[in-house]
Amino acid sequence: DAGVIQSPRHEVTEMGQEVTLRCKPISGHNSLFWYRQTMMRGLELLIYFNNNVPIDDSGMPEDRFSAKMPNASFSTLKIQPSEPRDSAVYFCASSIGLADITDTQYFGPGTRLTVL
Amino acid sequence: AQKITQTQPGMFVQEKEAVTLDCTYDTSDQSYGLFWYKQPSSGEMIFLIYQGSYDEQNATEGRYSLNFQKARKSANLVISASQLGDSAMYFCAMREGRFGNEKLTFGTGTRLTIIP
C-alpha cells in the first residue's frame, strides 16, 4: 500500500518567492496534518483537516502561510512570500480520522525547504 | 508545563544490548494515547508502537515494547537486542482524549546511537 506522498522532496528557493508543498494522504484516511520540524522548535503542528475541512489552524505562523484540501486525496501548503526563517522540514501526515485515542498518524517523507 | 518530556537528549548503546528510552507525560484527561516514532537520518517519521491509557497490558511490536506506568505517568520505549539500524531519533507523543481533539503533542526526542 502506498503511504503518504509528498512533493517535492527538496525545495530551494529565494526569499520572496512563493512555495507550494503538496501532499497525498493514504487512501481511506479522513484526517490530514501539516507539521513543521526545526532544530529550534522541534515538531510543530501547523494545521489539520478532517473530511477536507480545516479543523485547527492555530499553529499556522502567520498570514504568509495557507493550506487547502480541495478533495480527499490532495492538500497543499503554500508560503507566500517565503522568508529564510521558513527553512525547515515540512511533514504531511494522515490518519483514519477516528474520534478516539487509538487513531494513528502516518507521516510522509517530508519536504526539506531551504529559503535563501 | 511540558506535556511530553524526554530527558535523554542522546544515548550510546552497545549493539545487541537492550535500551530504554524515557518518556513522561502530563495530562488531566483519563483517556489518552501514547505513541512512539522513529526518525532515522534519512528523515522520515516511522510509527513504532501505541499504548492506550486504558490498556492493561504493555504494548509490544516485535523488538519494541512499551513500559507503561500509569501512576508515574511514564511510557518508556524498550528496544531489545539493539541493532545498528536502530540508530535514529526517537520521539514520544501523546493524544489527549478530549472529544474532537486529534492533535499529537511531541517530545523533543532522544538521539540513539548503537555502537558496533
Short mmCIF file of C-alpha atoms in Angstrom, two decimals:
data_model
loop_
_atom_site.label_atom_id
_atom_site.label_comp_id
_atom_site.label_asym_id
_atom_site.label_seq_id
_atom_site.Cartn_x
_atom_site.Cartn_y
_atom_site.Cartn_z
CA ASP A 1 0.00 0.00 0.00
CA ALA A 2 1.20 3.48 -0.80
CA GLY A 3 1.99 5.64 2.17
CA VAL A 4 1.62 9.39 2.42
CA ILE A 5 3.17 11.01 -0.63
CA GLN A 6 4.79 14.43 -0.53
CA SER A 7 6.30 16.54 -3.23
CA PRO A 8 8.77 17.96 -3.81
CA ARG A 9 11.21 16.18 -1.50
CA HIS A 10 13.59 19.13 -1.61
CA GLU A 11 12.93 22.75 -2.46
CA VAL A 12 15.42 25.56 -2.64
CA THR A 13 14.04 29.00 -3.32
CA GLU A 14 14.89 32.62 -2.86
CA MET A 15 13.36 34.92 -0.31
CA GLY A 16 10.14 36.45 -1.54
CA GLN A 17 9.21 33.59 -3.83
CA GLU A 18 6.02 31.56 -3.49
CA VAL A 19 6.44 27.97 -2.37
CA THR A 20 3.81 25.24 -2.69
CA LEU A 21 4.15 21.91 -0.93
CA ARG A 22 1.91 19.01 -1.89
CA CYS A 23 0.57 16.01 -0.08
CA LYS A 24 -1.46 12.94 -0.99
CA PRO A 25 -2.77 11.14 2.10
CA ILE A 26 -3.22 7.41 2.45
CA SER A 27 -6.36 6.29 0.65
CA GLY A 28 -9.27 5.99 3.06
CA HIS A 29 -7.78 8.35 5.61
CA ASN A 30 -10.04 11.23 6.55
CA SER A 31 -7.68 13.38 8.59
CA LEU A 32 -4.64 15.20 7.27
CA PHE A 33 -2.00 17.07 9.25
CA TRP A 34 0.76 19.50 8.28
CA TYR A 35 3.81 19.71 10.60
CA ARG A 36 7.00 21.72 10.55
CA GLN A 37 10.25 20.46 12.08
CA THR A 38 13.17 22.71 13.01
CA MET A 39 16.09 22.26 15.34
CA MET A 40 14.95 25.16 17.49
CA ARG A 41 11.24 24.35 17.83
CA GLY A 42 11.06 20.62 17.17
CA LEU A 43 7.88 19.25 15.59
CA GLU A 44 5.04 21.73 15.41
CA LEU A 45 1.52 21.10 14.15
CA LEU A 46 0.58 23.81 11.68
CA ILE A 47 -2.93 22.81 10.66
CA TYR A 48 -5.12 19.78 10.33
CA PHE A 49 -8.14 18.82 8.27
CA ASN A 50 -10.91 16.34 8.84
CA ASN A 51 -13.03 15.35 5.85
CA ASN A 52 -11.35 18.15 3.87
CA VAL A 53 -12.41 20.80 6.37
CA PRO A 54 -9.78 22.75 8.32
CA ILE A 55 -10.33 21.99 11.99
CA ASP A 56 -7.47 23.75 13.73
CA ASP A 57 -5.10 26.23 12.11
CA SER A 58 -3.84 27.77 15.32
CA GLY A 59 -0.32 26.59 14.56
CA MET A 60 -0.04 28.45 11.27
CA PRO A 61 2.68 31.00 11.97
CA GLU A 62 1.28 33.96 10.05
CA ASP A 63 -0.75 35.07 7.09
CA ARG A 64 2.02 34.14 4.71
CA PHE A 65 1.06 30.51 5.26
CA SER A 66 -2.09 28.99 3.83
CA ALA A 67 -3.31 25.43 3.41
CA LYS A 68 -6.05 23.89 1.32
CA MET A 69 -7.58 20.49 0.89
CA PRO A 70 -9.77 20.60 -2.21
CA ASN A 71 -10.53 16.88 -2.09
CA ALA A 72 -9.87 13.78 -0.03
CA SER A 73 -6.70 12.87 -1.89
CA PHE A 74 -4.82 16.14 -2.11
CA SER A 75 -3.65 19.00 0.07
CA THR A 76 -1.31 21.94 -0.40
CA LEU A 77 0.64 24.14 1.96
CA LYS A 78 1.60 27.47 0.44
CA ILE A 79 4.05 30.08 1.70
CA GLN A 80 3.87 33.47 0.04
CA PRO A 81 6.21 35.29 0.27
CA SER A 82 8.80 32.91 1.67
CA GLU A 83 11.46 34.04 4.16
CA PRO A 84 14.73 32.42 5.30
CA ARG A 85 13.18 31.61 8.69
CA ASP A 86 10.70 29.33 6.92
CA SER A 87 13.53 26.93 6.17
CA ALA A 88 12.55 23.62 7.76
CA VAL A 89 11.32 20.14 7.02
CA TYR A 90 7.59 20.10 6.39
CA PHE A 91 5.76 16.85 7.05
CA CYS A 92 2.32 15.79 6.00
CA ALA A 93 0.62 13.02 7.97
CA SER A 94 -2.72 11.29 7.66
CA SER A 95 -4.93 9.15 9.87
CA ILE A 96 -8.19 7.31 9.53
CA GLY A 97 -9.85 10.10 11.48
CA LEU A 98 -11.31 8.09 14.31
CA ALA A 99 -12.70 10.19 17.11
CA ASP A 100 -10.74 8.26 19.70
CA ILE A 101 -7.27 7.95 21.11
CA THR A 102 -6.24 4.93 19.04
CA ASP A 103 -6.12 6.88 15.79
CA THR A 104 -2.55 6.67 14.49
CA GLN A 105 -0.93 9.29 12.29
CA TYR A 106 1.29 8.09 9.45
CA PHE A 107 3.84 10.51 8.12
CA GLY A 108 5.08 11.25 4.65
CA PRO A 109 8.79 11.51 3.84
CA GLY A 110 8.81 15.28 4.32
CA THR A 111 9.83 18.23 2.17
CA ARG A 112 13.09 19.91 3.06
CA LEU A 113 12.64 23.60 2.30
CA THR A 114 15.55 25.99 2.08
CA VAL A 115 14.85 29.68 1.58
CA LEU A 116 17.94 31.68 0.63
CA ALA B 1 4.41 22.72 31.74
CA GLN B 2 5.67 20.36 29.09
CA LYS B 3 3.11 17.76 28.15
CA ILE B 4 5.74 15.29 26.94
CA THR B 5 9.21 15.17 28.46
CA GLN B 6 12.10 13.18 27.09
CA THR B 7 15.03 13.76 29.41
CA GLN B 8 17.72 11.95 27.42
CA PRO B 9 18.96 14.11 24.54
CA GLY B 10 21.36 11.36 23.45
CA MET B 11 22.23 7.78 24.28
CA PHE B 12 25.00 5.43 23.22
CA VAL B 13 24.34 1.71 23.48
CA GLN B 14 26.38 -1.33 22.54
CA GLU B 15 24.93 -3.44 19.75
CA LYS B 16 22.77 -6.36 20.95
CA GLU B 17 22.08 -4.75 24.30
CA ALA B 18 18.60 -3.67 25.35
CA VAL B 19 17.89 0.04 25.57
CA THR B 20 15.22 2.03 27.38
CA LEU B 21 14.19 5.46 26.16
CA ASP B 22 12.40 7.54 28.77
CA CYS B 23 9.15 9.44 28.29
CA THR B 24 6.98 11.12 30.89
CA TYR B 25 3.74 12.88 30.15
CA ASP B 26 1.36 15.30 31.76
CA THR B 27 -2.38 15.27 31.25
CA SER B 28 -5.52 15.62 33.28
CA ASP B 29 -7.54 13.52 30.83
CA GLN B 30 -8.44 9.96 31.83
CA SER B 31 -8.42 8.86 28.22
CA TYR B 32 -5.27 9.36 26.17
CA GLY B 33 -2.97 7.59 23.75
CA LEU B 34 0.81 7.42 23.69
CA PHE B 35 2.84 6.90 20.54
CA TRP B 36 6.48 6.37 19.68
CA TYR B 37 8.02 7.35 16.36
CA LYS B 38 11.47 6.71 14.93
CA GLN B 39 13.25 9.22 12.70
CA PRO B 40 16.38 7.82 11.03
CA SER B 41 18.97 10.04 9.42
CA SER B 42 17.06 9.83 6.15
CA GLY B 43 14.41 11.98 7.79
CA GLU B 44 11.14 10.09 7.58
CA MET B 45 8.95 9.61 10.67
CA ILE B 46 8.12 5.96 11.27
CA PHE B 47 5.36 4.88 13.65
CA LEU B 48 6.60 2.21 16.07
CA ILE B 49 4.11 1.48 18.83
CA TYR B 50 0.96 2.68 20.56
CA GLN B 51 -0.33 2.42 24.15
CA GLY B 52 -3.79 3.46 25.28
CA SER B 53 -4.46 4.75 28.77
CA TYR B 54 -6.99 2.00 29.40
CA ASP B 55 -4.81 -0.81 28.10
CA GLU B 56 -3.97 -3.17 30.92
CA GLN B 57 -1.13 -4.88 29.08
CA ASN B 58 2.04 -3.20 27.94
CA ALA B 59 2.11 -2.85 24.17
CA THR B 60 4.61 -4.91 22.17
CA GLU B 61 5.60 -4.84 18.50
CA GLY B 62 8.44 -7.17 17.62
CA ARG B 63 11.58 -5.92 19.38
CA TYR B 64 9.74 -2.85 20.67
CA SER B 65 7.80 -2.80 23.89
CA LEU B 66 6.34 -0.04 25.96
CA ASN B 67 6.86 0.03 29.72
CA PHE B 68 3.67 1.83 30.72
CA GLN B 69 3.46 3.01 34.32
CA LYS B 70 0.25 4.97 34.56
CA ALA B 71 0.63 6.13 38.15
CA ARG B 72 4.04 7.56 37.37
CA LYS B 73 2.84 8.93 34.02
CA SER B 74 5.66 7.29 32.17
CA ALA B 75 5.70 5.42 28.86
CA ASN B 76 9.23 4.25 28.24
CA LEU B 77 10.18 2.56 24.98
CA VAL B 78 12.24 -0.61 25.33
CA ILE B 79 14.19 -1.93 22.35
CA SER B 80 15.50 -5.43 22.85
CA ALA B 81 18.64 -6.78 21.16
CA SER B 82 19.57 -3.45 19.60
CA GLN B 83 20.84 -3.34 16.02
CA LEU B 84 22.90 -0.80 14.11
CA GLY B 85 19.77 0.15 12.19
CA ASP B 86 18.16 1.30 15.42
CA SER B 87 20.39 4.38 15.41
CA ALA B 88 17.94 7.26 15.00
CA MET B 89 15.97 9.97 16.77
CA TYR B 90 13.05 8.65 18.78
CA PHE B 91 10.02 10.77 19.61
CA CYS B 92 7.34 10.15 22.20
CA ALA B 93 3.93 11.70 21.51
CA MET B 94 0.54 11.92 23.20
CA ARG B 95 -3.02 12.40 22.03
CA GLU B 96 -5.36 13.55 24.76
CA GLY B 97 -8.83 12.14 24.71
CA ARG B 98 -10.98 15.21 24.70
CA PHE B 99 -13.77 14.89 22.18
CA GLY B 100 -12.77 16.03 18.74
CA ASN B 101 -9.12 16.51 19.63
CA GLU B 102 -6.84 14.90 17.07
CA LYS B 103 -3.63 16.71 17.95
CA LEU B 104 -0.46 14.88 18.76
CA THR B 105 1.95 16.59 21.14
CA PHE B 106 5.56 15.53 20.62
CA GLY B 107 8.53 15.45 22.94
CA THR B 108 11.92 16.84 21.98
CA GLY B 109 13.29 13.44 21.10
CA THR B 110 16.22 11.21 22.07
CA ARG B 111 19.06 10.52 19.67
CA LEU B 112 20.06 6.87 19.97
CA THR B 113 23.40 5.69 18.64
CA ILE B 114 24.15 1.97 18.52
CA ILE B 115 27.85 1.18 18.79
CA PRO B 116 29.18 -1.89 16.95
#
